Amino acid sequence: NCLNGDPCPNNAVTSQKGTASGNIVEVHLWLNKLSTTIGEASLDVGFDQTVADYQGYTEGTALGTSSAGTVYLVTEVGPGEVLVDIAPLGGRTLTSPAIMVKLTFKVLKSSAGSNFSFRSPDTLGGSALYRPDGSIILLTNNGWSGGLFSGM
């Protein structure tokens, strides 16, 4: 399990519900790829921009913090799409599941559910984990799980 008690599949990147206050919600992006050195994480996140509006991010601990040399580039590249690139100095190997980044959204309207997904898993230019040599660490489709924005 992830540290928050939710299921945290092995060899996976998953989104988990974080804190919520009114219509502001956090989505935690967890990394559970253990005993493998990660040179970079590139996450292309898609969501319905009529249901949620991206507000900002908070660094996680999985790949280190900017004060320890990890570079975080988080950009809203268009409506309903946020790119997250995290590059730990010298690579990083996890021994337990941890949060890579927390994304904050404003929920705009009540909804039965709106997809929150990782776009183009395991591909260059999509969502991928990379070794320090630049090669992609394959997680397969089961290794990338998004979720739903729901309620208000």
PDB file of N, CA, C and O in Angstrom, residues 36-114:
ATOM      1  N   THR A  36      15.084   0.378  -8.795  1.00  0.00           N
ATOM      2  CA  THR A  36      15.452   0.777 -10.148  1.00  0.00           C
ATOM      3  C   THR A  36      15.856   2.244 -10.090  1.00  0.00           C
ATOM      4  O   THR A  36      15.113   3.070  -9.554  1.00  0.00           O
ATOM      5  N   THR A  37      17.009   2.583 -10.628  1.00  0.00           N
ATOM      6  CA  THR A  37      17.440   3.978 -10.600  1.00  0.00           C
ATOM      7  C   THR A  37      16.676   4.771 -11.647  1.00  0.00           C
ATOM      8  O   THR A  37      16.677   4.432 -12.832  1.00  0.00           O
ATOM      9  N   ILE A  38      16.006   5.831 -11.190  1.00  0.00           N
ATOM     10  CA  ILE A  38      15.212   6.712 -12.046  1.00  0.00           C
ATOM     11  C   ILE A  38      16.052   7.945 -12.344  1.00  0.00           C
ATOM     12  O   ILE A  38      16.483   8.648 -11.436  1.00  0.00           O
ATOM     13  N   GLY A  39      16.290   8.208 -13.631  1.00  0.00           N
ATOM     14  CA  GLY A  39      17.039   9.391 -14.032  1.00  0.00           C
ATOM     15  C   GLY A  39      16.142  10.579 -14.319  1.00  0.00           C
ATOM     16  O   GLY A  39      16.557  11.726 -14.187  1.00  0.00           O
ATOM     17  N   GLU A  40      14.887  10.298 -14.702  1.00  0.00           N
ATOM     18  CA  GLU A  40      13.924  11.367 -14.977  1.00  0.00           C
ATOM     19  C   GLU A  40      12.521  10.767 -15.012  1.00  0.00           C
ATOM     20  O   GLU A  40      12.327   9.623 -15.434  1.00  0.00           O
ATOM     21  N   ALA A  41      11.557  11.554 -14.572  1.00  0.00           N
ATOM     22  CA  ALA A  41      10.143  11.205 -14.723  1.00  0.00           C
ATOM     23  C   ALA A  41       9.503  12.291 -15.564  1.00  0.00           C
ATOM     24  O   ALA A  41       9.655  13.479 -15.277  1.00  0.00           O
ATOM     25  N   SER A  42       8.839  11.892 -16.622  1.00  0.00           N
ATOM     26  CA  SER A  42       8.121  12.817 -17.492  1.00  0.00           C
ATOM     27  C   SER A  42       6.660  12.389 -17.498  1.00  0.00           C
ATOM     28  O   SER A  42       6.335  11.282 -17.938  1.00  0.00           O
ATOM     29  N   LEU A  43       5.789  13.226 -16.979  1.00  0.00           N
ATOM     30  CA  LEU A  43       4.383  12.887 -16.811  1.00  0.00           C
ATOM     31  C   LEU A  43       3.528  13.864 -17.609  1.00  0.00           C
ATOM     32  O   LEU A  43       3.564  15.063 -17.361  1.00  0.00           O
ATOM     33  N   ASP A  44       2.785  13.346 -18.572  1.00  0.00           N
ATOM     34  CA  ASP A  44       1.869  14.151 -19.379  1.00  0.00           C
ATOM     35  C   ASP A  44       0.468  13.817 -18.876  1.00  0.00           C
ATOM     36  O   ASP A  44      -0.069  12.753 -19.164  1.00  0.00           O
ATOM     37  N   VAL A  45      -0.104  14.730 -18.101  1.00  0.00           N
ATOM     38  CA  VAL A  45      -1.367  14.493 -17.411  1.00  0.00           C
ATOM     39  C   VAL A  45      -2.501  15.186 -18.157  1.00  0.00           C
ATOM     40  O   VAL A  45      -2.401  16.376 -18.479  1.00  0.00           O
ATOM     41  N   GLY A  46      -3.565  14.438 -18.427  1.00  0.00           N
ATOM     42  CA  GLY A  46      -4.736  14.991 -19.094  1.00  0.00           C
ATOM     43  C   GLY A  46      -5.944  14.966 -18.175  1.00  0.00           C
ATOM     44  O   GLY A  46      -6.103  14.068 -17.350  1.00  0.00           O
ATOM     45  N   PHE A  47      -6.809  15.991 -18.324  1.00  0.00           N
ATOM     46  CA  PHE A  47      -8.033  16.086 -17.518  1.00  0.00           C
ATOM     47  C   PHE A  47      -9.033  16.954 -18.274  1.00  0.00           C
ATOM     48  O   PHE A  47      -8.677  17.667 -19.217  1.00  0.00           O
ATOM     49  N   ASP A  48     -10.293  16.884 -17.864  1.00  0.00           N
ATOM     50  CA  ASP A  48     -11.355  17.669 -18.491  1.00  0.00           C
ATOM     51  C   ASP A  48     -11.328  19.086 -17.934  1.00  0.00           C
ATOM     52  O   ASP A  48     -11.652  19.301 -16.763  1.00  0.00           O
ATOM     53  N   GLN A  49     -10.947  20.053 -18.771  1.00  0.00           N
ATOM     54  CA  GLN A  49     -10.801  21.434 -18.308  1.00  0.00           C
ATOM     55  C   GLN A  49     -12.135  22.095 -17.979  1.00  0.00           C
ATOM     56  O   GLN A  49     -12.156  23.157 -17.373  1.00  0.00           O
ATOM     57  N   THR A  50     -13.260  21.469 -18.343  1.00  0.00           N
ATOM     58  CA  THR A  50     -14.559  22.034 -17.943  1.00  0.00           C
ATOM     59  C   THR A  50     -14.928  21.603 -16.530  1.00  0.00           C
ATOM     60  O   THR A  50     -15.843  22.166 -15.927  1.00  0.00           O
ATOM     61  N   VAL A  51     -14.229  20.602 -15.984  1.00  0.00           N
ATOM     62  CA  VAL A  51     -14.501  20.096 -14.641  1.00  0.00           C
ATOM     63  C   VAL A  51     -13.461  20.586 -13.637  1.00  0.00           C
ATOM     64  O   VAL A  51     -13.782  20.862 -12.485  1.00  0.00           O
ATOM     65  N   ALA A  52     -12.209  20.715 -14.061  1.00  0.00           N
ATOM     66  CA  ALA A  52     -11.133  21.097 -13.138  1.00  0.00           C
ATOM     67  C   ALA A  52     -10.178  22.083 -13.808  1.00  0.00           C
ATOM     68  O   ALA A  52      -9.967  22.037 -15.020  1.00  0.00           O
ATOM     69  N   ASP A  53      -9.599  22.961 -12.989  1.00  0.00           N
ATOM     70  CA  ASP A  53      -8.644  23.954 -13.465  1.00  0.00           C
ATOM     71  C   ASP A  53      -7.349  23.794 -12.660  1.00  0.00           C
ATOM     72  O   ASP A  53      -7.368  23.851 -11.428  1.00  0.00           O
ATOM     73  N   TYR A  54      -6.237  23.597 -13.362  1.00  0.00           N
ATOM     74  CA  TYR A  54      -4.942  23.422 -12.695  1.00  0.00           C
ATOM     75  C   TYR A  54      -4.553  24.704 -11.964  1.00  0.00           C
ATOM     76  O   TYR A  54      -4.648  25.806 -12.514  1.00  0.00           O
ATOM     77  N   GLN A  55      -4.078  24.558 -10.721  1.00  0.00           N
ATOM     78  CA  GLN A  55      -3.705  25.701  -9.890  1.00  0.00           C
ATOM     79  C   GLN A  55      -2.213  25.782  -9.585  1.00  0.00           C
ATOM     80  O   GLN A  55      -1.667  26.873  -9.462  1.00  0.00           O
ATOM     81  N   GLY A  56      -1.546  24.636  -9.426  1.00  0.00           N
ATOM     82  CA  GLY A  56      -0.132  24.662  -9.069  1.00  0.00           C
ATOM     83  C   GLY A  56       0.334  23.306  -8.571  1.00  0.00           C
ATOM     84  O   GLY A  56      -0.391  22.317  -8.658  1.00  0.00           O
ATOM     85  N   TYR A  57       1.549  23.248  -8.060  1.00  0.00           N
ATOM     86  CA  TYR A  57       2.123  21.979  -7.607  1.00  0.00           C
ATOM     87  C   TYR A  57       2.956  22.171  -6.357  1.00  0.00           C
ATOM     88  O   TYR A  57       3.386  23.276  -6.021  1.00  0.00           O
ATOM     89  N   THR A  58       3.189  21.043  -5.687  1.00  0.00           N
ATOM     90  CA  THR A  58       4.093  20.965  -4.544  1.00  0.00           C
ATOM     91  C   THR A  58       5.014  19.778  -4.798  1.00  0.00           C
ATOM     92  O   THR A  58       4.563  18.714  -5.211  1.00  0.00           O
ATOM     93  N   GLU A  59       6.293  19.966  -4.569  1.00  0.00           N
ATOM     94  CA  GLU A  59       7.256  18.880  -4.770  1.00  0.00           C
ATOM     95  C   GLU A  59       6.969  17.717  -3.829  1.00  0.00           C
ATOM     96  O   GLU A  59       6.573  17.920  -2.688  1.00  0.00           O
ATOM     97  N   GLY A  60       7.183  16.505  -4.337  1.00  0.00           N
ATOM     98  CA  GLY A  60       7.129  15.321  -3.494  1.00  0.00           C
ATOM     99  C   GLY A  60       8.539  14.963  -3.056  1.00  0.00           C
ATOM    100  O   GLY A  60       9.488  15.712  -3.302  1.00  0.00           O
ATOM    101  N   THR A  61       8.675  13.793  -2.445  1.00  0.00           N
ATOM    102  CA  THR A  61       9.989  13.373  -1.948  1.00  0.00           C
ATOM    103  C   THR A  61      10.576  12.202  -2.735  1.00  0.00           C
ATOM    104  O   THR A  61      11.749  11.887  -2.572  1.00  0.00           O
ATOM    105  N   ALA A  62       9.759  11.534  -3.573  1.00  0.00           N
ATOM    106  CA  ALA A  62      10.206  10.308  -4.245  1.00  0.00           C
ATOM    107  C   ALA A  62      11.501  10.504  -5.023  1.00  0.00           C
ATOM    108  O   ALA A  62      12.396   9.663  -4.965  1.00  0.00           O
ATOM    109  N   LEU A  63      11.603  11.594  -5.767  1.00  0.00           N
ATOM    110  CA  LEU A  63      12.792  11.830  -6.591  1.00  0.00           C
ATOM    111  C   LEU A  63      13.652  12.973  -6.072  1.00  0.00           C
ATOM    112  O   LEU A  63      14.511  13.488  -6.769  1.00  0.00           O
ATOM    113  N   GLY A  64      13.419  13.353  -4.837  1.00  0.00           N
ATOM    114  CA  GLY A  64      14.228  14.396  -4.213  1.00  0.00           C
ATOM    115  C   GLY A  64      13.580  15.764  -4.324  1.00  0.00           C
ATOM    116  O   GLY A  64      12.588  15.945  -5.015  1.00  0.00           O
ATOM    117  N   THR A  65      14.165  16.715  -3.643  1.00  0.00           N
ATOM    118  CA  THR A  65      13.642  18.082  -3.622  1.00  0.00           C
ATOM    119  C   THR A  65      14.578  19.014  -4.389  1.00  0.00           C
ATOM    120  O   THR A  65      15.749  18.684  -4.613  1.00  0.00           O
ATOM    121  N   SER A  66      14.055  20.170  -4.763  1.00  0.00           N
ATOM    122  CA  SER A  66      14.890  21.122  -5.504  1.00  0.00           C
ATOM    123  C   SER A  66      16.063  21.583  -4.649  1.00  0.00           C
ATOM    124  O   SER A  66      17.151  21.839  -5.175  1.00  0.00           O
ATOM    125  N   SER A  67      15.896  21.640  -3.330  1.00  0.00           N
ATOM    126  CA  SER A  67      17.012  22.048  -2.471  1.00  0.00           C
ATOM    127  C   SER A  67      18.133  21.012  -2.474  1.00  0.00           C
ATOM    128  O   SER A  67      19.270  21.318  -2.150  1.00  0.00           O
ATOM    129  N   ALA A  68      17.798  19.756  -2.877  1.00  0.00           N
ATOM    130  CA  ALA A  68      18.806  18.698  -2.964  1.00  0.00           C
ATOM    131  C   ALA A  68      19.306  18.504  -4.398  1.00  0.00           C
ATOM    132  O   ALA A  68      20.013  17.538  -4.677  1.00  0.00           O
ATOM    133  N   GLY A  69      18.920  19.405  -5.301  1.00  0.00           N
ATOM    134  CA  GLY A  69      19.421  19.345  -6.673  1.00  0.00           C
ATOM    135  C   GLY A  69      18.460  18.774  -7.703  1.00  0.00           C
ATOM    136  O   GLY A  69      18.765  18.751  -8.893  1.00  0.00           O
ATOM    137  N   THR A  70      17.285  18.298  -7.274  1.00  0.00           N
ATOM    138  CA  THR A  70      16.302  17.784  -8.227  1.00  0.00           C
ATOM    139  C   THR A  70      15.652  18.959  -8.959  1.00  0.00           C
ATOM    140  O   THR A  70      15.286  19.948  -8.336  1.00  0.00           O
ATOM    141  N   VAL A  71      15.519  18.819 -10.279  1.00  0.00           N
ATOM    142  CA  VAL A  71      14.907  19.873 -11.089  1.00  0.00           C
ATOM    143  C   VAL A  71      13.444  19.508 -11.347  1.00  0.00           C
ATOM    144  O   VAL A  71      13.144  18.405 -11.819  1.00  0.00           O
ATOM    145  N   TYR A  72      12.548  20.430 -11.028  1.00  0.00           N
ATOM    146  CA  TYR A  72      11.109  20.280 -11.283  1.00  0.00           C
ATOM    147  C   TYR A  72      10.697  21.306 -12.335  1.00  0.00           C
ATOM    148  O   TYR A  72      10.899  22.498 -12.147  1.00  0.00           O
ATOM    149  N   LEU A  73      10.115  20.834 -13.439  1.00  0.00           N
ATOM    150  CA  LEU A  73       9.517  21.705 -14.443  1.00  0.00           C
ATOM    151  C   LEU A  73       8.068  21.268 -14.599  1.00  0.00           C
ATOM    152  O   LEU A  73       7.805  20.165 -15.079  1.00  0.00           O
ATOM    153  N   VAL A  74       7.140  22.108 -14.159  1.00  0.00           N
ATOM    154  CA  VAL A  74       5.722  21.787 -14.221  1.00  0.00           C
ATOM    155  C   VAL A  74       5.040  22.906 -14.989  1.00  0.00           C
ATOM    156  O   VAL A  74       5.099  24.065 -14.590  1.00  0.00           O
ATOM    157  N   THR A  75       4.406  22.540 -16.115  1.00  0.00           N
ATOM    158  CA  THR A  75       3.848  23.531 -17.018  1.00  0.00           C
ATOM    159  C   THR A  75       2.464  23.119 -17.488  1.00  0.00           C
ATOM    160  O   THR A  75       2.266  21.978 -17.904  1.00  0.00           O
ATOM    161  N   GLU A  76       1.517  24.056 -17.434  1.00  0.00           N
ATOM    162  CA  GLU A  76       0.219  23.836 -18.062  1.00  0.00           C
ATOM    163  C   GLU A  76       0.409  24.182 -19.530  1.00  0.00           C
ATOM    164  O   GLU A  76       0.569  25.346 -19.888  1.00  0.00           O
ATOM    165  N   VAL A  77       0.438  23.162 -20.388  1.00  0.00           N
ATOM    166  CA  VAL A  77       0.774  23.373 -21.801  1.00  0.00           C
ATOM    167  C   VAL A  77      -0.441  23.693 -22.650  1.00  0.00           C
ATOM    168  O   VAL A  77      -0.296  24.112 -23.800  1.00  0.00           O
ATOM    169  N   GLY A  78      -1.609  23.515 -22.108  1.00  0.00           N
ATOM    170  CA  GLY A  78      -2.837  23.815 -22.831  1.00  0.00           C
ATOM    171  C   GLY A  78      -4.021  23.442 -21.972  1.00  0.00           C
ATOM    172  O   GLY A  78      -3.864  22.883 -20.885  1.00  0.00           O
ATOM    173  N   PRO A  79      -5.225  23.749 -22.455  1.00  0.00           N
ATOM    174  CA  PRO A  79      -6.416  23.382 -21.681  1.00  0.00           C
ATOM    175  C   PRO A  79      -6.464  21.876 -21.436  1.00  0.00           C
ATOM    176  O   PRO A  79      -6.341  21.083 -22.363  1.00  0.00           O
ATOM    177  N   GLY A  80      -6.568  21.497 -20.177  1.00  0.00           N
ATOM    178  CA  GLY A  80      -6.692  20.095 -19.834  1.00  0.00           C
ATOM    179  C   GLY A  80      -5.419  19.284 -19.920  1.00  0.00           C
ATOM    180  O   GLY A  80      -5.468  18.058 -19.966  1.00  0.00           O
ATOM    181  N   GLU A  81      -4.263  19.930 -19.906  1.00  0.00           N
ATOM    182  CA  GLU A  81      -2.996  19.187 -19.990  1.00  0.00           C
ATOM    183  C   GLU A  81      -1.901  19.876 -19.181  1.00  0.00           C
ATOM    184  O   GLU A  81      -1.650  21.067 -19.344  1.00  0.00           O
ATOM    185  N   VAL A  82      -1.261  19.087 -18.317  1.00  0.00           N
ATOM    186  CA  VAL A  82      -0.128  19.563 -17.516  1.00  0.00           C
ATOM    187  C   VAL A  82       1.036  18.614 -17.747  1.00  0.00           C
ATOM    188  O   VAL A  82       0.882  17.394 -17.692  1.00  0.00           O
ATOM    189  N   LEU A  83       2.217  19.181 -18.046  1.00  0.00           N
ATOM    190  CA  LEU A  83       3.450  18.403 -18.192  1.00  0.00           C
ATOM    191  C   LEU A  83       4.282  18.549 -16.926  1.00  0.00           C
ATOM    192  O   LEU A  83       4.526  19.668 -16.470  1.00  0.00           O
ATOM    193  N   VAL A  84       4.714  17.424 -16.387  1.00  0.00           N
ATOM    194  CA  VAL A  84       5.559  17.407 -15.191  1.00  0.00           C
ATOM    195  C   VAL A  84       6.848  16.693 -15.561  1.00  0.00           C
ATOM    196  O   VAL A  84       6.825  15.534 -15.964  1.00  0.00           O
ATOM    197  N   ASP A  85       7.979  17.370 -15.445  1.00  0.00           N
ATOM    198  CA  ASP A  85       9.292  16.753 -15.634  1.00  0.00           C
ATOM    199  C   ASP A  85      10.069  16.887 -14.338  1.00  0.00           C
ATOM    200  O   ASP A  85      10.206  17.984 -13.803  1.00  0.00           O
ATOM    201  N   ILE A  86      10.559  15.755 -13.853  1.00  0.00           N
ATOM    202  CA  ILE A  86      11.325  15.734 -12.611  1.00  0.00           C
ATOM    203  C   ILE A  86      12.635  15.015 -12.889  1.00  0.00           C
ATOM    204  O   ILE A  86      12.631  13.865 -13.342  1.00  0.00           O
ATOM    205  N   ALA A  87      13.751  15.698 -12.644  1.00  0.00           N
ATOM    206  CA  ALA A  87      15.070  15.118 -12.917  1.00  0.00           C
ATOM    207  C   ALA A  87      15.931  15.181 -11.653  1.00  0.00           C
ATOM    208  O   ALA A  87      16.458  16.237 -11.304  1.00  0.00           O
ATOM    209  N   PRO A  88      16.060  14.039 -10.958  1.00  0.00           N
ATOM    210  CA  PRO A  88      16.898  14.019  -9.761  1.00  0.00           C
ATOM    211  C   PRO A  88      18.381  14.029 -10.121  1.00  0.00           C
ATOM    212  O   PRO A  88      18.791  13.354 -11.060  1.00  0.00           O
ATOM    213  N   LEU A  89      19.151  14.785  -9.401  1.00  0.00           N
ATOM    214  CA  LEU A  89      20.592  14.878  -9.615  1.00  0.00           C
ATOM    215  C   LEU A  89      21.221  13.498  -9.427  1.00  0.00           C
ATOM    216  O   LEU A  89      21.117  12.897  -8.362  1.00  0.00           O
ATOM    217  N   GLY A  90      21.799  12.947 -10.482  1.00  0.00           N
ATOM    218  CA  GLY A  90      22.469  11.650 -10.392  1.00  0.00           C
ATOM    219  C   GLY A  90      21.553  10.440 -10.358  1.00  0.00           C
ATOM    220  O   GLY A  90      22.008   9.322 -10.204  1.00  0.00           O
ATOM    221  N   GLY A  91      20.246  10.639 -10.493  1.00  0.00           N
ATOM    222  CA  GLY A  91      19.303   9.523 -10.435  1.00  0.00           C
ATOM    223  C   GLY A  91      18.897   9.209  -9.013  1.00  0.00           C
ATOM    224  O   GLY A  91      19.537   9.654  -8.055  1.00  0.00           O
ATOM    225  N   ARG A  92      17.833   8.468  -8.880  1.00  0.00           N
ATOM    226  CA  ARG A  92      17.316   8.144  -7.547  1.00  0.00           C
ATOM    227  C   ARG A  92      16.686   6.754  -7.557  1.00  0.00           C
ATOM    228  O   ARG A  92      15.971   6.407  -8.488  1.00  0.00           O
ATOM    229  N   THR A  93      16.957   5.967  -6.522  1.00  0.00           N
ATOM    230  CA  THR A  93      16.401   4.629  -6.374  1.00  0.00           C
ATOM    231  C   THR A  93      15.520   4.596  -5.136  1.00  0.00           C
ATOM    232  O   THR A  93      15.956   4.976  -4.052  1.00  0.00           O
ATOM    233  N   LEU A  94      14.271   4.137  -5.310  1.00  0.00           N
ATOM    234  CA  LEU A  94      13.329   4.073  -4.193  1.00  0.00           C
ATOM    235  C   LEU A  94      13.369   2.715  -3.512  1.00  0.00           C
ATOM    236  O   LEU A  94      13.573   1.697  -4.162  1.00  0.00           O
ATOM    237  N   THR A  95      13.133   2.722  -2.190  1.00  0.00           N
ATOM    238  CA  THR A  95      13.003   1.480  -1.437  1.00  0.00           C
ATOM    239  C   THR A  95      11.576   1.293  -0.945  1.00  0.00           C
ATOM    240  O   THR A  95      11.229   0.219  -0.451  1.00  0.00           O
ATOM    241  N   SER A  96      10.745   2.333  -1.055  1.00  0.00           N
ATOM    242  CA  SER A  96       9.322   2.234  -0.708  1.00  0.00           C
ATOM    243  C   SER A  96       8.553   3.249  -1.553  1.00  0.00           C
ATOM    244  O   SER A  96       9.134   4.230  -2.026  1.00  0.00           O
ATOM    245  N   PRO A  97       7.243   3.017  -1.774  1.00  0.00           N
ATOM    246  CA  PRO A  97       6.449   3.949  -2.573  1.00  0.00           C
ATOM    247  C   PRO A  97       6.498   5.356  -1.976  1.00  0.00           C
ATOM    248  O   PRO A  97       6.535   5.515  -0.749  1.00  0.00           O
ATOM    249  N   ALA A  98       6.501   6.371  -2.850  1.00  0.00           N
ATOM    250  CA  ALA A  98       6.547   7.749  -2.371  1.00  0.00           C
ATOM    251  C   ALA A  98       5.900   8.671  -3.401  1.00  0.00           C
ATOM    252  O   ALA A  98       5.745   8.328  -4.573  1.00  0.00           O
ATOM    253  N   ILE A  99       5.550   9.861  -2.954  1.00  0.00           N
ATOM    254  CA  ILE A  99       4.903  10.859  -3.814  1.00  0.00           C
ATOM    255  C   ILE A  99       5.963  11.594  -4.627  1.00  0.00           C
ATOM    256  O   ILE A  99       6.915  12.144  -4.071  1.00  0.00           O
ATOM    257  N   MET A 100       5.767  11.630  -5.961  1.00  0.00           N
ATOM    258  CA  MET A 100       6.665  12.401  -6.829  1.00  0.00           C
ATOM    259  C   MET A 100       6.300  13.879  -6.805  1.00  0.00           C
ATOM    260  O   MET A 100       7.171  14.738  -6.729  1.00  0.00           O
ATOM    261  N   VAL A 101       5.004  14.163  -6.936  1.00  0.00           N
ATOM    262  CA  VAL A 101       4.546  15.546  -6.993  1.00  0.00           C
ATOM    263  C   VAL A 101       3.073  15.587  -6.600  1.00  0.00           C
ATOM    264  O   VAL A 101       2.349  14.601  -6.768  1.00  0.00           O
ATOM    265  N   LYS A 102       2.653  16.709  -6.040  1.00  0.00           N
ATOM    266  CA  LYS A 102       1.245  16.941  -5.709  1.00  0.00           C
ATOM    267  C   LYS A 102       0.739  18.055  -6.619  1.00  0.00           C
ATOM    268  O   LYS A 102       1.302  19.154  -6.615  1.00  0.00           O
ATOM    269  N   LEU A 103      -0.286  17.760  -7.402  1.00  0.00           N
ATOM    270  CA  LEU A 103      -0.886  18.751  -8.289  1.00  0.00           C
ATOM    271  C   LEU A 103      -2.167  19.268  -7.642  1.00  0.00           C
ATOM    272  O   LEU A 103      -2.958  18.484  -7.112  1.00  0.00           O
ATOM    273  N   THR A 104      -2.371  20.583  -7.683  1.00  0.00           N
ATOM    274  CA  THR A 104      -3.550  21.196  -7.079  1.00  0.00           C
ATOM    275  C   THR A 104      -4.494  21.679  -8.179  1.00  0.00           C
ATOM    276  O   THR A 104      -4.052  22.302  -9.148  1.00  0.00           O
ATOM    277  N   PHE A 105      -5.777  21.368  -8.005  1.00  0.00           N
ATOM    278  CA  PHE A 105      -6.806  21.744  -8.965  1.00  0.00           C
ATOM    279  C   PHE A 105      -7.973  22.419  -8.258  1.00  0.00           C
ATOM    280  O   PHE A 105      -8.252  22.130  -7.097  1.00  0.00           O
ATOM    281  N   LYS A 106      -8.654  23.280  -8.982  1.00  0.00           N
ATOM    282  CA  LYS A 106      -9.917  23.856  -8.545  1.00  0.00           C
ATOM    283  C   LYS A 106     -11.013  23.123  -9.307  1.00  0.00           C
ATOM    284  O   LYS A 106     -10.999  23.102 -10.547  1.00  0.00           O
ATOM    285  N   VAL A 107     -11.927  22.482  -8.579  1.00  0.00           N
ATOM    286  CA  VAL A 107     -13.048  21.801  -9.215  1.00  0.00           C
ATOM    287  C   VAL A 107     -14.068  22.869  -9.594  1.00  0.00           C
ATOM    288  O   VAL A 107     -14.501  23.652  -8.747  1.00  0.00           O
ATOM    289  N   LEU A 108     -14.432  22.923 -10.873  1.00  0.00           N
ATOM    290  CA  LEU A 108     -15.275  23.992 -11.401  1.00  0.00           C
ATOM    291  C   LEU A 108     -16.763  23.702 -11.324  1.00  0.00           C
ATOM    292  O   LEU A 108     -17.567  24.631 -11.291  1.00  0.00           O
ATOM    293  N   LYS A 109     -17.131  22.427 -11.346  1.00  0.00           N
ATOM    294  CA  LYS A 109     -18.556  22.096 -11.303  1.00  0.00           C
ATOM    295  C   LYS A 109     -18.731  20.679 -10.791  1.00  0.00           C
ATOM    296  O   LYS A 109     -17.810  19.862 -10.860  1.00  0.00           O
ATOM    297  N   SER A 110     -19.910  20.408 -10.288  1.00  0.00           N
ATOM    298  CA  SER A 110     -20.230  19.050  -9.861  1.00  0.00           C
ATOM    299  C   SER A 110     -20.162  18.125 -11.056  1.00  0.00           C
ATOM    300  O   SER A 110     -20.517  18.504 -12.173  1.00  0.00           O
ATOM    301  N   SER A 111     -19.707  16.927 -10.811  1.00  0.00           N
ATOM    302  CA  SER A 111     -19.549  15.975 -11.901  1.00  0.00           C
ATOM    303  C   SER A 111     -19.658  14.566 -11.339  1.00  0.00           C
ATOM    304  O   SER A 111     -19.207  14.304 -10.233  1.00  0.00           O
ATOM    305  N   ALA A 112     -20.247  13.694 -12.128  1.00  0.00           N
ATOM    306  CA  ALA A 112     -20.289  12.280 -11.728  1.00  0.00           C
ATOM    307  C   ALA A 112     -18.896  11.680 -11.827  1.00  0.00           C
ATOM    308  O   ALA A 112     -18.612  10.646 -11.263  1.00  0.00           O
ATOM    309  N   GLY A 113     -18.035  12.334 -12.556  1.00  0.00           N
ATOM    310  CA  GLY A 113     -16.662  11.870 -12.704  1.00  0.00           C
ATOM    311  C   GLY A 113     -16.075  12.338 -14.015  1.00  0.00           C
ATOM    312  O   GLY A 113     -16.749  12.378 -15.033  1.00  0.00           O
ATOM    313  N   SER A 114     -14.838  12.759 -13.967  1.00  0.00           N
ATOM    314  CA  SER A 114     -14.129  13.209 -15.153  1.00  0.00           C
ATOM    315  C   SER A 114     -12.756  12.565 -15.143  1.00  0.00           C
ATOM    316  O   SER A 114     -12.080  12.558 -14.119  1.00  0.00           O
TER     317      SER A 114
END
